[in-house]
Short mmCIF file of C-alpha atoms in Angstrom, two decimals:
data_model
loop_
_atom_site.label_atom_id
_atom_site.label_comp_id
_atom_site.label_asym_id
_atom_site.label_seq_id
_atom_site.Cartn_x
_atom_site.Cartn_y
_atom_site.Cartn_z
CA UNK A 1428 0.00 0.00 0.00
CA UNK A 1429 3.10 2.25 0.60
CA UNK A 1430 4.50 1.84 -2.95
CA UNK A 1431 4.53 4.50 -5.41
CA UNK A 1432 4.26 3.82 -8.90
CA UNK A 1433 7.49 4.69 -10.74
CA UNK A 1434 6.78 6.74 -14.06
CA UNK A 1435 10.52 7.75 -15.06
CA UNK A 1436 13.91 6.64 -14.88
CA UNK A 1437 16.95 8.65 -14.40
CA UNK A 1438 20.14 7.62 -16.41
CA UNK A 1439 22.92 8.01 -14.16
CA UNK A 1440 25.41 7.74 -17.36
CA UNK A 1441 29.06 7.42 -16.85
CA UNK A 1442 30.00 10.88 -14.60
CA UNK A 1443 29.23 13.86 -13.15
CA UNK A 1444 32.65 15.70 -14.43
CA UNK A 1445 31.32 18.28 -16.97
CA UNK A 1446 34.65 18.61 -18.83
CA UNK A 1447 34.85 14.67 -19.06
CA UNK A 1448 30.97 14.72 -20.02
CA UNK A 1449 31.67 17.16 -22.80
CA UNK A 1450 35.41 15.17 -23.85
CA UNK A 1451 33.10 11.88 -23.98
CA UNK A 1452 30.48 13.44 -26.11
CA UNK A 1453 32.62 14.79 -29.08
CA UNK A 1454 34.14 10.93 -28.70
CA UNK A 1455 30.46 9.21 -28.81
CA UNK A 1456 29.46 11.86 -31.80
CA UNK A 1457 32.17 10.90 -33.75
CA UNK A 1458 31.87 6.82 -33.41
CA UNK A 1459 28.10 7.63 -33.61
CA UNK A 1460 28.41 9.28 -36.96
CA UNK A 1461 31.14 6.71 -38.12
CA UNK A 1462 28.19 4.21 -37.18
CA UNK A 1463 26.00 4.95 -39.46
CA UNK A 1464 28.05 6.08 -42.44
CA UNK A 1465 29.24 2.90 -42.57
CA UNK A 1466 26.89 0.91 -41.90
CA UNK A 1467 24.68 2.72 -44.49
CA UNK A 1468 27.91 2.72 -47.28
CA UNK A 1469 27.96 -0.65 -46.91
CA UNK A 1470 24.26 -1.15 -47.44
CA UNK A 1471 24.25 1.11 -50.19
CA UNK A 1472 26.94 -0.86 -52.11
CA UNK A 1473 25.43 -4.16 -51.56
CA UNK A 1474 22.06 -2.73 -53.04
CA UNK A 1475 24.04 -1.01 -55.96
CA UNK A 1476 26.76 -3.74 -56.92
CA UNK A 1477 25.69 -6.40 -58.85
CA UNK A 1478 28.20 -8.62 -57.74
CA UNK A 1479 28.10 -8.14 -54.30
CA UNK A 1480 24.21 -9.39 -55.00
CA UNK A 1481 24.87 -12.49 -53.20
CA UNK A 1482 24.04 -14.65 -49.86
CA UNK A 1483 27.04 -13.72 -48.21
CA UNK A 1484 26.37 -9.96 -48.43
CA UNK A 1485 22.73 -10.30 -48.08
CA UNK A 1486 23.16 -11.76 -44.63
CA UNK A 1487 25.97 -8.42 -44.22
CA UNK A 1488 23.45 -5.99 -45.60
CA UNK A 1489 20.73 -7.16 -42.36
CA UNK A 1490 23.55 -7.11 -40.37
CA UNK A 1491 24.33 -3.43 -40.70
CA UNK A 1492 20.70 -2.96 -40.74
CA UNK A 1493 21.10 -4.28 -37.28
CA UNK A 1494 23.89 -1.88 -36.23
CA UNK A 1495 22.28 0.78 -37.19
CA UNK A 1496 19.08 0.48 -35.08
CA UNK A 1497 21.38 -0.74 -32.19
CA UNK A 1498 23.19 2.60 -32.06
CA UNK A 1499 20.03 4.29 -32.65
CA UNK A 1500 18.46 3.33 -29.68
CA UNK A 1501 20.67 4.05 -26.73
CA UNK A 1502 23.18 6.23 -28.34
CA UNK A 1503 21.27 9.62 -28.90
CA UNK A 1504 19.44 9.70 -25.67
CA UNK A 1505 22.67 8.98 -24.25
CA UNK A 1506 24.49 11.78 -26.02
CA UNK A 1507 21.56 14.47 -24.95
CA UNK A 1508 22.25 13.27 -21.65
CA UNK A 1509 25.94 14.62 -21.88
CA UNK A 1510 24.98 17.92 -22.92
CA UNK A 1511 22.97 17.65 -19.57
CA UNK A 1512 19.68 18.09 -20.88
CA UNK A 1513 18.22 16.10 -18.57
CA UNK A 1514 18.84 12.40 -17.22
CA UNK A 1515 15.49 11.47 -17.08
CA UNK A 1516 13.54 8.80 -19.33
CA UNK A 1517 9.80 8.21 -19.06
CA UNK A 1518 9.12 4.73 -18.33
CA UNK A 1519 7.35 4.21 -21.97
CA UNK A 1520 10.91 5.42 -23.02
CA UNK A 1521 12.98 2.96 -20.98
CA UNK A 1522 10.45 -0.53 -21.89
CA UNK A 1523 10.92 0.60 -25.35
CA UNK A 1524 15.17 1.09 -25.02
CA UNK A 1525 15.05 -2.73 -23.24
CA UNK A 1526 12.26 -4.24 -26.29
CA UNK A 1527 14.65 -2.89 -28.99
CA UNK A 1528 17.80 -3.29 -27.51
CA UNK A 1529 16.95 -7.36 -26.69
CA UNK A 1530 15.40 -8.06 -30.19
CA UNK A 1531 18.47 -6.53 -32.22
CA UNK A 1532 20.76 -8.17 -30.00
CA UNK A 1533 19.36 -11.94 -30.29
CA UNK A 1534 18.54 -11.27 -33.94
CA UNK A 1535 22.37 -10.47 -34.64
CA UNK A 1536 23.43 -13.62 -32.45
CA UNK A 1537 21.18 -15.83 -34.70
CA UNK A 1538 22.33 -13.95 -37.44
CA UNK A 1539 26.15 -14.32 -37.34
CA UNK A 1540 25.63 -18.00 -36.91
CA UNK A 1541 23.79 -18.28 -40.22
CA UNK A 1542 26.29 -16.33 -41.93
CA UNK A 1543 29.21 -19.12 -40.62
CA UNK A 1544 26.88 -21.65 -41.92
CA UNK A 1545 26.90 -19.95 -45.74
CA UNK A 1546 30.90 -19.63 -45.19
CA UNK A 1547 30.71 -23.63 -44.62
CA UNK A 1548 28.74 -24.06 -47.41
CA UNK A 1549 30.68 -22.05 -49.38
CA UNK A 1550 33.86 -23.52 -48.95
CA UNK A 1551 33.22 -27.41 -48.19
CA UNK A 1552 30.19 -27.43 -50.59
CA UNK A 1553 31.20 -25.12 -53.38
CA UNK A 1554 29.87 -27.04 -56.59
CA UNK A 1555 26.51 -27.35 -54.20
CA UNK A 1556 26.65 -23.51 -52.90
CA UNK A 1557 24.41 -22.07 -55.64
CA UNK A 1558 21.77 -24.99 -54.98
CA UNK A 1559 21.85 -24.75 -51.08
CA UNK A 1560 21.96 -20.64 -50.45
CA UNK A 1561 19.18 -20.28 -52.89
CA UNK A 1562 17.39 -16.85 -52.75
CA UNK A 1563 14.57 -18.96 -50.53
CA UNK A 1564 16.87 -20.10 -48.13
CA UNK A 1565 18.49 -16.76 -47.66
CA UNK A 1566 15.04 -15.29 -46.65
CA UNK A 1567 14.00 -17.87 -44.44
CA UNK A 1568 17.28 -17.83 -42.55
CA UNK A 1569 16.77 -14.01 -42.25
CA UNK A 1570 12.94 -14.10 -41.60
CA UNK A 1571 13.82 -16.91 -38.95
CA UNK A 1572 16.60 -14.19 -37.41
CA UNK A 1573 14.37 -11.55 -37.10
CA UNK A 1574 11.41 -13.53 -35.52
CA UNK A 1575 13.56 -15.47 -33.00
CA UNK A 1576 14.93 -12.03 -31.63
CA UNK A 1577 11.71 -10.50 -32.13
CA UNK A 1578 10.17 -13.20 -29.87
CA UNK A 1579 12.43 -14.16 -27.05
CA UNK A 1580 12.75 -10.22 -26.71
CA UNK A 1581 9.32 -9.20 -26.26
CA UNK A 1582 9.39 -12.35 -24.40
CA UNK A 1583 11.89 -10.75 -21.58
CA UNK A 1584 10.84 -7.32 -21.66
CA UNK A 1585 6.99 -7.87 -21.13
CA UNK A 1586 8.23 -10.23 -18.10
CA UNK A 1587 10.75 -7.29 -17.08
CA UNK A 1588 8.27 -4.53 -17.35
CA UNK A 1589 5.14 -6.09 -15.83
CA UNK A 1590 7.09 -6.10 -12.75
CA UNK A 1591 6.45 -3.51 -9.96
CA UNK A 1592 8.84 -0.37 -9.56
CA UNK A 1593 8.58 1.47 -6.32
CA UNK A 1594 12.13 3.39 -6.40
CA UNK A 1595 14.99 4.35 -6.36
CA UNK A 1596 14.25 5.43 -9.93
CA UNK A 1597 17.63 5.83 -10.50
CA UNK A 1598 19.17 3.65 -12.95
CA UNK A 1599 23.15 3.17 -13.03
CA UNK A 1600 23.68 2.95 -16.42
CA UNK A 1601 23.80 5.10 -19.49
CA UNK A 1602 20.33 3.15 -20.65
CA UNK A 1603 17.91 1.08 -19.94
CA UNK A 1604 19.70 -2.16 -20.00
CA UNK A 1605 17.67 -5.19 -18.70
CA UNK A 1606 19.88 -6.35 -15.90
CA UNK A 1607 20.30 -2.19 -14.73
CA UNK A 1608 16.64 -2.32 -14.43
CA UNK A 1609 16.19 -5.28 -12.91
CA UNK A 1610 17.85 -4.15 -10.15
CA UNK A 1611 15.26 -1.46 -9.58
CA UNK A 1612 12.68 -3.94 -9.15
CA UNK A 1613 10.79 -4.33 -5.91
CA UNK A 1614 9.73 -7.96 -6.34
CA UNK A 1615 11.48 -11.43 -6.61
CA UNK A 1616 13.28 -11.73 -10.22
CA UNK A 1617 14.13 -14.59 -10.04
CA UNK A 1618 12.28 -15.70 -13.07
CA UNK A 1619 13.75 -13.34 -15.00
CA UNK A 1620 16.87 -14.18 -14.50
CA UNK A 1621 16.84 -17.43 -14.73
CA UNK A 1622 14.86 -16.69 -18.77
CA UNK A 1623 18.25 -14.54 -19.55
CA UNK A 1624 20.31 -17.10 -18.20
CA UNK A 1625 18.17 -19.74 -20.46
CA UNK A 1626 17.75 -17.21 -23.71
CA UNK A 1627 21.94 -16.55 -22.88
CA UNK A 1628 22.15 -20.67 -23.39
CA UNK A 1629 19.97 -20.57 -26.31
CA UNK A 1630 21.35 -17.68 -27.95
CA UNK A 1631 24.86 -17.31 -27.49
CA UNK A 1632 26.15 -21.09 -26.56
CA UNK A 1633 24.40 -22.77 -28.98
CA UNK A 1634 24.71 -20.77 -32.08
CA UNK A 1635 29.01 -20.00 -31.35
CA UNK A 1636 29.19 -24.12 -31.02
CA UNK A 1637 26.89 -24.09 -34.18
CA UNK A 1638 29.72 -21.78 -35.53
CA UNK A 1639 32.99 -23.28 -34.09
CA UNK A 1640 31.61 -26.61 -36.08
CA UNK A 1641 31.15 -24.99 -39.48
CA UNK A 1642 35.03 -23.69 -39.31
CA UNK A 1643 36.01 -27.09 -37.85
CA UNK A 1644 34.72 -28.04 -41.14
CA UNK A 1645 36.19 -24.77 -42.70
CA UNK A 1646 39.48 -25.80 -41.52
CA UNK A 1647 39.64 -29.33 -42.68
CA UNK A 1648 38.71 -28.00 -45.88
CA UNK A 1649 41.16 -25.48 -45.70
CA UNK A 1650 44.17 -28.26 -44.67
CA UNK A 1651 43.57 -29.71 -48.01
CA UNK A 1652 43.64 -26.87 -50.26
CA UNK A 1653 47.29 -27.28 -51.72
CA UNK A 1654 47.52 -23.60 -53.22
CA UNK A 1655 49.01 -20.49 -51.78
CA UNK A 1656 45.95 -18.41 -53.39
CA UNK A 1657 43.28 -21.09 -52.43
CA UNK A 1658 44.71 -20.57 -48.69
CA UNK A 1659 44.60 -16.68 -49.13
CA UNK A 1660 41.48 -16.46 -50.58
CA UNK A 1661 39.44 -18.39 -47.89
CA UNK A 1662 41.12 -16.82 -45.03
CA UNK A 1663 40.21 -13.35 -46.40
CA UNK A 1664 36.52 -14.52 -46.60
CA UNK A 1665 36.27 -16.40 -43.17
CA UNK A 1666 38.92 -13.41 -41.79
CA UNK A 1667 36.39 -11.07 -41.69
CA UNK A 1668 33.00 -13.00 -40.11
CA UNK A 1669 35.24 -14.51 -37.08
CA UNK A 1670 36.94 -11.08 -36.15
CA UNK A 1671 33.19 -9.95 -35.39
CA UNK A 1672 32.09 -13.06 -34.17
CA UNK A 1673 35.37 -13.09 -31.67
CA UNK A 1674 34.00 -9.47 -30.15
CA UNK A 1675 30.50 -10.03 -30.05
CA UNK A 1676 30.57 -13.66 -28.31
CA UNK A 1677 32.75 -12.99 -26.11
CA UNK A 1678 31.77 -9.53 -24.65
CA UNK A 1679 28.20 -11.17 -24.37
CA UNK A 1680 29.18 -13.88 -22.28
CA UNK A 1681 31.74 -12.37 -20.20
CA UNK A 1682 28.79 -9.74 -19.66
CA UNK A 1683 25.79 -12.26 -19.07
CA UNK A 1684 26.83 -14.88 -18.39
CA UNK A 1685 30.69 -14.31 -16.42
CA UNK A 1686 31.35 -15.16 -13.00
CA UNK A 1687 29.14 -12.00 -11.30
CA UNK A 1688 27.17 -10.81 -14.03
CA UNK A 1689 24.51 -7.73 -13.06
CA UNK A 1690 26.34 -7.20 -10.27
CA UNK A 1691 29.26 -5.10 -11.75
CA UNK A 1692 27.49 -1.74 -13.21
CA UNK A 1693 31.10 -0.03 -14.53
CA UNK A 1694 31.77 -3.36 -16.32
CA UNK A 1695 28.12 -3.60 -17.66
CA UNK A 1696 28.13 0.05 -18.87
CA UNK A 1697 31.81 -0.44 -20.80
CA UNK A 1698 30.15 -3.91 -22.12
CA UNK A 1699 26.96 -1.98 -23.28
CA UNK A 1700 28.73 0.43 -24.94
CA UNK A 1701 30.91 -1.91 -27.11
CA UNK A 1702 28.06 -3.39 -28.68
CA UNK A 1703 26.28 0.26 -28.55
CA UNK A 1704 29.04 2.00 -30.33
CA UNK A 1705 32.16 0.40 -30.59
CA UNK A 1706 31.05 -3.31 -32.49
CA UNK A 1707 28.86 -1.09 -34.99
CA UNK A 1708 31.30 1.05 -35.93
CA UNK A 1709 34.07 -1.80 -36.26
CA UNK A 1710 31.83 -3.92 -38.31
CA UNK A 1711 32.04 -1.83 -41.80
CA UNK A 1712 35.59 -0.89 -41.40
CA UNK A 1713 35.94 -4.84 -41.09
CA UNK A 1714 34.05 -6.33 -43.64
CA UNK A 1715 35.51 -3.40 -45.84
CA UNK A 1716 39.02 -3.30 -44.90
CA UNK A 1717 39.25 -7.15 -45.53
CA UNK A 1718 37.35 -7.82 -48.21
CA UNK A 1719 38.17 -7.38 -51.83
CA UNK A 1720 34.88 -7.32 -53.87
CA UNK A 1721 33.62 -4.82 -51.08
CA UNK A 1722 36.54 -2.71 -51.71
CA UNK A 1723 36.20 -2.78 -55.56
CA UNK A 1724 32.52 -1.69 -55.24
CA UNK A 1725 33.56 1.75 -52.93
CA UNK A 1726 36.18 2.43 -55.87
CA UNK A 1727 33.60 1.91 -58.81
CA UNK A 1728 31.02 4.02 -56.64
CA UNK A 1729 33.90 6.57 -56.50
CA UNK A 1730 34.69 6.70 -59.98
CA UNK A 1731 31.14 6.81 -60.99
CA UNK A 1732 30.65 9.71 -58.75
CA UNK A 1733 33.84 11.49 -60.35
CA UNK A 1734 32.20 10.95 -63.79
CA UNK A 1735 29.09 12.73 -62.75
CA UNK A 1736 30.50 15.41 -61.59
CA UNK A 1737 33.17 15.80 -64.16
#
């Protein structure tokens, strides 16, 4: 009878220190803006690029899709709240950061194991690869992405958000991340916890074992490929997808699922901002750094763009 209903949140961010609030701002604007350049160059040369019109850069083209909505969602609030325009979030505001932020980050865990599975196919199944990654496939595999994050997601945030909040309202994190506002609840969640723990098994375990298989397979492949270029070529293609696969994976278990996870808020807020920020912005420069038919694309869209002009 003594509880008050909680309608907003206030983001305690990352410090009080105006000069290091306005130092970390022009940092975050900059990887912000880096974010979605690239993440929208590389969508627009996938679209463009004939050649790049295949399974392996469909799966890349929802996968900067992906980045680009994950930045979205924390990132801006987070940068008004540098500027000190106010800490507070309504708690429509903060359900909607948690929804968003849990369905783009299961979709992209589902998603980076089907891309490892058209890599196997790829290499071990070459003569086949046309005839298994048909344009069907490819849009069940993403439709299946999208609906698996879209469903364990909602799943956790309706369970998160139908539970009661009677202050603090003070959340110590830069946004609403589930196991932040968890801690704000004043009820047993236990239940919830438990569901991350079992969506964590489900959607980080499974699908890296799911993807350490396919470049077990990869590799054995690999061990019999007798030329220098065969060896060079196939490392360049698999280079790319385990670089990001290395940071994501790991930052999400050491995060979720590490000896004291939700109890460490400095390590959850450096965690949250990797995948925030720091993953999204690394992704392009990775894909396009190390991949040659990506790289050929920027310098035809250059040189068409010099031909306009001229």
């Amino acid at each position: 009878q003594n509880e008050t209903t909680v309608t907003e949140f206030i983001l305690l961010g990352f410090s009080s220190n105006p000069a290091l609030q306005l130092c970390l701002f022009g940092i975050f604007s900059v990887l912000y803006s880096a974010t979605l350049m690239g993440n929208a160059l590389v969508f627009v040369l996938i679209c463009l690029d004939y050649r790049l019109h295949s399974p392996m850069y469909f799966f890349l083209c929802h996968l900067s899709i992906v980045d680009i909505c994950y930045a979205s969602n924390n990132v801006p609030h987070m940068l008004r709240n540098l500027l000190g325009q106010g800490r507070t979030i309504s708690f429509a505001g903060c359900g909607t950061q948690i929804h968003l932020y849990l369905i783009l980050a299961l979709t992209e865990c589902v998603l980076l194991a089907v891309m490892s599975y058209d890599r196997y196919v790829a290499i071990c199944h070459p003569l086949r690869y046309a005839l298994i990654m048909n344009r069907r496939v490819c849009l069940t595999l993403a439709t299946v992405s999208w609906a698996l994050g879209f469903i364990f997601g909602t799943l956790q945030a309706s369970l998160a958000l139908h539970l009661p909040f009677c202050g603090p309202c003070e959340v110590d994190h830069f946004f609403c991340e589930i196991l932040a506002v968890l801690k704000l609840a004043c009820a047993d969640t236990t239940v919830n916890k438990v569901l991350i723990f079992a969506v964590c098994i489900c959607f980080l375990l499974f699908p890296l074992a799911l993807i350490l298989i396919s470049y077990l397979h990869i590799l054995a492949t690999i061990l019999r490929i007798h030329s220098a270029a065969g060896w060079h070529r196939t490392f360049s293609t698999c280079g790319s997808h385990l670089t990001v696969v290395g940071l994501f994976y790991g930052n999400a278990i050491f995060m979720y699922m590490g000896p004291g996870s939700g109890n460490s808020s400095g390590r959850e807020k450096v965690l949250s901002l990797f995948y925030s920020l720091v993953s999204p912005t690394l992704n392009p420069l990775i894909y396009s750094l190390r991949n040659k038919q990506v790289k050929e694309a920027l310098l035809k869209l250059q040189r068409g763009k010099r031909v306009f002009h001229s």
